[in-house]
C-alpha positions as MATLAB code, in Angstrom:
seq = 'MQFSDQFLRAINRYFNGTASEAEKDMINKWYHSHDDATVNVDVNQADYEQILESRLKQRIKESIGIQPVKQRRLWPRIALAAAAVAAIVFGVFFFKAPGKPEPGSGATNYTNDIAPGKNTATLTLANGKTIVLSDVKTGVIVGVNKLTYNDNTVISTEGRDLSSLRSVEMTSLSTPRGGTYQITLPDGSRAWLNADTKISFPSQFIGKERKILIINGEVYFEVAKNKEKPFIVVADQQEVEVLGTHFNINAYKDEGSTKTTLLEGSVKVSLLSGKRSDEGTVILKPNQQSLVTGSQGIAVKEVDAAEAISWKNGKFSFEREEMSSIMRKVARWYNVDVVFQEPLQEVKLTGSISRFEKVSKLLEMLENTKEVRFKIEGHKVYVTK';
ca = [
      91.152   84.267   90.825;
      94.804   85.253   90.414;
      96.503   85.840   87.071;
     100.202   85.834   86.347;
     102.071   88.965   85.336;
     102.877   87.217   82.044;
      99.182   86.722   81.275;
      98.302   90.339   82.161;
     101.115   91.609   79.950;
      99.839   89.432   77.093;
      96.377   90.955   77.515;
      97.923   94.439   77.512;
      99.820   93.733   74.292;
      96.739   92.195   72.679;
      94.665   95.340   73.196;
      97.598   97.460   72.051;
      97.802   95.378   68.880;
     101.321   94.120   69.633;
     100.627   90.600   70.932;
     102.630   87.772   69.384;
     100.955   84.762   67.790;
     101.965   82.695   70.822;
     100.312   85.199   73.180;
      97.140   85.264   71.080;
      97.067   81.484   71.144;
      97.536   81.479   74.941;
      94.637   83.918   75.435;
      92.470   82.016   72.976;
      93.055   78.644   74.690;
      92.471   80.066   78.172;
      89.255   81.794   77.101;
      87.889   78.669   75.436;
      88.682   76.592   78.514;
      86.382   78.855   80.576;
      83.533   79.239   78.065;
      81.385   76.772   76.131;
      81.197   78.924   73.005;
      84.235   79.929   70.970;
      85.439   83.302   69.800;
      88.726   83.664   67.967;
      90.651   86.536   69.581;
      92.111   87.373   66.167;
      88.868   88.932   64.918;
      88.906   92.677   64.436;
      88.473   94.861   67.523;
      84.994   96.193   66.676;
      83.521   92.710   66.087;
      85.218   91.360   69.208;
      83.830   94.119   71.441;
      80.346   93.570   69.986;
      80.496   89.832   70.727;
      81.836   90.415   74.242;
      79.205   93.061   74.988;
      76.447   90.701   73.852;
      77.765   87.933   76.106;
      78.113   90.236   79.082;
      74.549   91.474   78.702;
      73.210   87.937   78.483;
      75.123   86.773   81.561;
      74.049   89.812   83.560;
      70.411   89.367   82.514;
      70.502   85.773   83.746;
      72.073   86.579   87.104;
      70.948   89.998   88.376;
      68.566   92.858   87.912;
      69.357   96.535   87.568;
      69.818   98.204   90.942;
      69.571  101.886   91.902;
      72.714  103.928   91.384;
      74.312  105.459   94.462;
      75.551  109.002   94.146;
      79.253  109.382   93.396;
      79.778  105.720   92.576;
      81.812  105.372   89.407;
      79.241  103.078   87.768;
      75.790  101.617   88.422;
      75.446   98.099   89.838;
      74.897   96.558   86.416;
      78.193   97.962   85.130;
      79.980   96.540   88.154;
      78.645   93.126   87.221;
      79.794   93.596   83.644;
      83.257   94.496   84.864;
      83.317   91.431   87.096;
      82.461   89.156   84.191;
      85.099   90.869   82.085;
      87.607   90.213   84.865;
      86.759   86.504   84.746;
      87.224   86.404   80.966;
      90.365   88.537   80.767;
      91.844   88.922   84.247;
      91.661   92.732   83.975;
      88.969   95.421   84.104;
      88.234   97.368   80.966;
      85.573   99.759   79.727;
      84.317  100.710   76.283;
      85.953  103.800   74.835;
      83.802  106.929   74.571;
      82.049  107.338   71.265;
      82.157  110.438   69.123;
      80.221  113.176   70.961;
      77.172  114.655   69.355;
      77.414  118.381   68.562;
      76.255  120.395   71.533;
      75.876  117.338   73.738;
      78.529  118.525   76.181;
      80.382  115.205   75.978;
      84.125  115.358   76.350;
      85.998  115.040   73.065;
      89.087  112.916   73.644;
      90.607  113.424   70.208;
      93.951  114.027   71.925;
      94.235  110.693   73.740;
      97.254  109.611   75.786;
      98.660  106.096   76.057;
      99.283  104.495   79.463;
     102.713  103.976   80.965;
     104.989  101.095   80.063;
     107.979   99.078   81.256;
     110.888  101.504   81.246;
     113.695  102.252   83.704;
     117.328  103.312   84.003;
     119.960  101.448   86.009;
     122.848  103.596   87.268;
     126.014  101.793   88.345;
     128.250  102.944   91.174;
     130.758  104.355   88.670;
     128.074  106.625   87.221;
     127.516  104.617   84.036;
     123.855  104.304   83.069;
     121.973  101.524   81.309;
     118.570  102.258   79.769;
     116.660   99.016   80.244;
     114.567   97.458   77.493;
     110.904   98.473   77.356;
     109.942   95.044   75.990;
     111.281   93.365   79.141;
     109.639   93.530   82.550;
     112.480   93.218   85.025;
     116.203   93.164   85.685;
     118.280   90.760   87.817;
     121.385   92.140   89.526;
     124.082   89.455   89.786;
     127.668   89.449   90.999;
     129.273   89.650   87.590;
     126.436   90.271   85.170;
     123.059   91.841   84.597;
     120.193   89.904   83.042;
     116.533   90.426   82.289;
     113.850   88.265   83.898;
     113.824   85.977   80.872;
     117.566   85.305   81.465;
     118.617   87.448   78.488;
     122.029   88.935   79.280;
     122.050   92.736   79.200;
     124.660   94.174   76.879;
     127.172   96.184   78.913;
     129.743   96.772   76.184;
     132.120   99.532   77.213;
     130.833   99.567   80.798;
     132.865   98.466   83.813;
     130.839   96.010   85.962;
     133.462   95.658   88.686;
     131.261   97.666   91.064;
     128.731   94.810   91.048;
     131.181   92.809   93.132;
     131.379   95.458   95.857;
     129.100   97.193   98.347;
     128.995  100.393   96.306;
     125.568  101.856   95.680;
     123.614  101.132   92.514;
     120.279  102.783   91.686;
     117.219  101.997   89.621;
     114.769  104.678   88.565;
     111.538  104.828   86.599;
     110.280  108.019   84.951;
     106.722  109.292   85.012;
     104.863  106.839   82.822;
     107.228  103.981   83.670;
     107.317  100.843   85.822;
     109.854   98.040   86.300;
     110.710   95.062   88.471;
     114.112   94.216   89.932;
     115.577   91.134   91.589;
     118.069   92.372   94.165;
     121.415   90.665   94.911;
     119.897   88.610   97.775;
     117.019   87.306   95.637;
     114.442   89.736   97.028;
     112.146   91.240   94.414;
     110.882   94.796   94.145;
     108.346   96.391   91.818;
     108.769  100.126   91.136;
     105.762  102.293   90.334;
     106.041  105.357   88.086;
     108.401  108.204   89.062;
     110.314  106.074   91.559;
     113.984  105.779   92.482;
     115.693  103.296   94.786;
     119.340  102.899   95.780;
     120.974   99.688   97.022;
     124.448   98.137   97.447;
     125.634   96.012   94.546;
     126.147   93.184   97.053;
     124.646   92.779  100.539;
     127.786   92.316  102.611;
     127.585   92.679  106.385;
     124.908   92.180  109.022;
     121.990   93.756  107.176;
     120.449   94.300  103.761;
     119.626   97.984  103.454;
     118.085   99.883  100.548;
     116.846  103.463  100.169;
     113.688  104.760   98.547;
     114.621  108.192   97.268;
     111.128  108.836   95.938;
     108.111  106.901   94.775;
     106.321  103.645   95.518;
     107.744  100.129   95.781;
     106.236   96.707   96.473;
     108.641   94.197   98.055;
     108.763   90.418   98.283;
     111.709   89.851  100.604;
     113.864   86.718  100.548;
     114.039   85.212  104.047;
     117.329   85.430  105.904;
     117.086   85.444  109.708;
     120.758   86.303  110.038;
     120.523   89.413  107.879;
     117.475   91.701  108.358;
     116.140   93.548  105.302;
     115.853   97.281  105.970;
     114.162   99.940  103.847;
     114.772  103.618  104.586;
     112.211  106.039  103.136;
     112.022  109.705  104.082;
     111.626  109.884  107.883;
     111.117  106.179  108.561;
     112.892  102.850  108.585;
     111.204   99.485  107.969;
     112.839   96.282  109.198;
     111.791   92.785  108.092;
     113.141   89.246  107.905;
     111.018   87.985  105.011;
     107.616   89.288  104.007;
     105.490   91.137  101.431;
     104.792   94.834  101.880;
     104.324   98.115  100.002;
     105.821  101.536  100.705;
     104.393  104.713   99.199;
     106.933  107.492   99.716;
     106.152  110.052   97.031;
     107.351  113.431   98.171;
     104.154  115.140   96.973;
     101.864  112.878   99.036;
     102.609  114.509  102.383;
     103.000  111.189  104.238;
     104.815  107.856  103.918;
     102.509  104.833  103.890;
     103.681  101.295  104.647;
     101.143   98.529  104.003;
     101.716   94.928  105.099;
     100.358   91.979  103.113;
     101.920   89.064  105.013;
     104.415   88.460  107.799;
     105.313   91.352  110.089;
     107.421   94.482  109.860;
     108.736   97.028  112.321;
     108.292  100.650  111.310;
     110.415  103.189  113.164;
     110.814  106.932  112.978;
     114.439  107.710  112.213;
     114.366  110.331  114.959;
     113.264  107.733  117.545;
     115.311  104.789  116.377;
     117.370  104.536  119.594;
     114.307  104.031  121.799;
     110.887  102.370  121.713;
     109.300  105.730  120.956;
     108.144  106.104  117.401;
     108.077  102.356  116.674;
     105.158  100.118  115.646;
     104.825   96.479  114.587;
     102.443   96.018  111.668;
     100.217   92.994  111.125;
      98.778   91.956  107.742;
      96.181   94.399  106.402;
      97.532   97.223  108.522;
      99.014  100.448  107.222;
     101.260  102.930  108.994;
     101.330  106.620  108.112;
     104.301  108.805  108.941;
     103.524  112.495  108.555;
     106.015  115.194  109.427;
     106.460  115.527  113.179;
     103.122  113.886  114.034;
     104.605  110.446  114.679;
     103.193  107.157  113.379;
      99.510  106.372  112.940;
      98.242  102.850  112.194;
      94.951  101.840  110.574;
      93.264   98.729  109.190;
      93.127   98.615  105.377;
      92.508   96.291  102.457;
      96.114   95.566  101.566;
      95.109   94.421   98.075;
      93.948   97.981   97.351;
      97.401   99.326   98.190;
      99.101   97.116   95.587;
      96.439   97.338   92.871;
      98.946   99.377   90.828;
     101.359   96.443   90.861;
      98.591   94.157   89.594;
      97.755   96.461   86.684;
      94.785   98.371   88.077;
      93.723  101.765   89.319;
      91.606  101.133   92.412;
      89.960  103.964   94.328;
      88.007  103.540   97.569;
      86.433  106.856   98.602;
      89.624  108.515   97.425;
      89.951  112.263   96.993;
      90.226  113.631   93.474;
      93.527  115.282   94.352;
      95.036  111.865   95.135;
      93.436  110.195   92.106;
      94.772  112.824   89.739;
      98.287  112.589   91.187;
      98.233  108.918   90.210;
      96.934  109.832   86.755;
      99.689  112.438   86.338;
     102.448  109.963   87.197;
     101.217  107.052   85.098;
     100.210  108.980   81.971;
     102.980  111.580   82.321;
     100.574  114.514   82.205;
     100.136  117.738   84.124;
      96.801  118.124   85.927;
      95.163  121.529   86.338;
      92.145  121.949   88.642;
      90.085  124.808   87.225;
      87.570  124.480   90.070;
      88.010  123.409   93.730;
      87.192  119.718   93.264;
      90.242  118.282   95.015;
      88.262  116.916   97.983;
      85.522  115.123   96.010;
      85.710  111.420   96.946;
      85.152  108.635   94.410;
      85.219  104.831   94.365;
      85.933  102.426   91.515;
      88.447  100.397   89.529;
      89.813  100.240   85.979;
      92.801   98.732   84.187;
      96.023  100.755   84.139;
      96.527   99.491   80.570;
      93.742  101.711   79.193;
      94.347  105.032   77.497;
      93.617  108.057   79.633;
      90.293  108.733   77.847;
      88.686  105.616   79.342;
      89.756  106.512   82.866;
      88.504  110.081   82.485;
      85.210  108.894   81.007;
      84.739  106.598   83.995;
      85.279  109.512   86.367;
      82.924  111.717   84.329;
      80.147  109.131   84.704;
      79.789  110.270   88.321;
      78.525  113.662   87.061;
      80.867  115.170   89.634;
      83.711  116.186   87.330;
      84.550  116.844   83.686;
      87.861  116.903   81.832;
      89.550  118.521   78.885;
      92.845  117.368   77.372;
      95.134  119.896   75.747;
      98.533  118.546   74.765;
      99.870  116.830   77.864;
      97.666  118.774   80.249;
      94.425  117.487   81.749;
      92.032  120.187   82.971;
      89.531  119.300   85.704;
      86.263  121.198   85.912;
      82.657  120.771   87.079;
];
């Protein structure tokens, strides 16, 4: 079942206590339409969690039994079922926050919790003028003579010269650590920026191609079709050419490789060094991912493309992923520094949780494997055994 970005954002704001009455009403009506019993979402959080937990237990009891727990899974089978039911009710995964640890129990004390990232980005015009975009909006639309948010609200540009929007001069959009944003490019193509990401693009696509640059970070694209004008993305040592398709590029400089994952259509991935020949060029099919690493050329493997864009859909999703990679994602989204106090970087874990949760819930989930433990001090997360 697919849920709209608007619905997921409403859920996020509800659990943050900032949902509007209209959003509460939308959630309430949707929930009631999928459940015979009624629960008003405006009850207090403690009562609501108690009711939900009771319902989850009852549904699980009716459908499955408790299965053995496999080592290094992030939760036993019964918890997976609970999360699945929660996904049906809410459209997102969530887990109960850790309770207060008993003295001497060894449980992690998350008194210094950290909120998840949010919608925040900066648009830099060709003339160097910057616009800090609203954190209560989700995306920006770049037009010929004006800038608007996704809800068609015109962005105030008082004192700023927008003449560069009518030219081919380069404009950039960047998100900080702990930030995400969506942009509709001048040709109608849409791009979602993950945390700590920067892209650069011409204010208008004039000429035979539509070319943008990923300076750093991760971007999911839905490209507007135009057979006469290929869409080209340059990231680090590679170039991706498409006519109209959906794909994701992970080009963080600290990842060691550039990953391009195709969801639909086809794309051509080329090494910049081999662009003038067939060497260093591959054509990706849906559910394939290319990896460009240093001078080792291009490798291609089969993947679950949905896993690659889980971040765009509001989830952390790990499939036998190394702790070093997991904690890089945590560092970017929660804007924290991660310190490994023991050599646990290569421990592999599997699981999923909402990106809208505070960091304590994610860390508790990882701790349930008995493979790692955490301590939060300020904006540093320490990893230990």
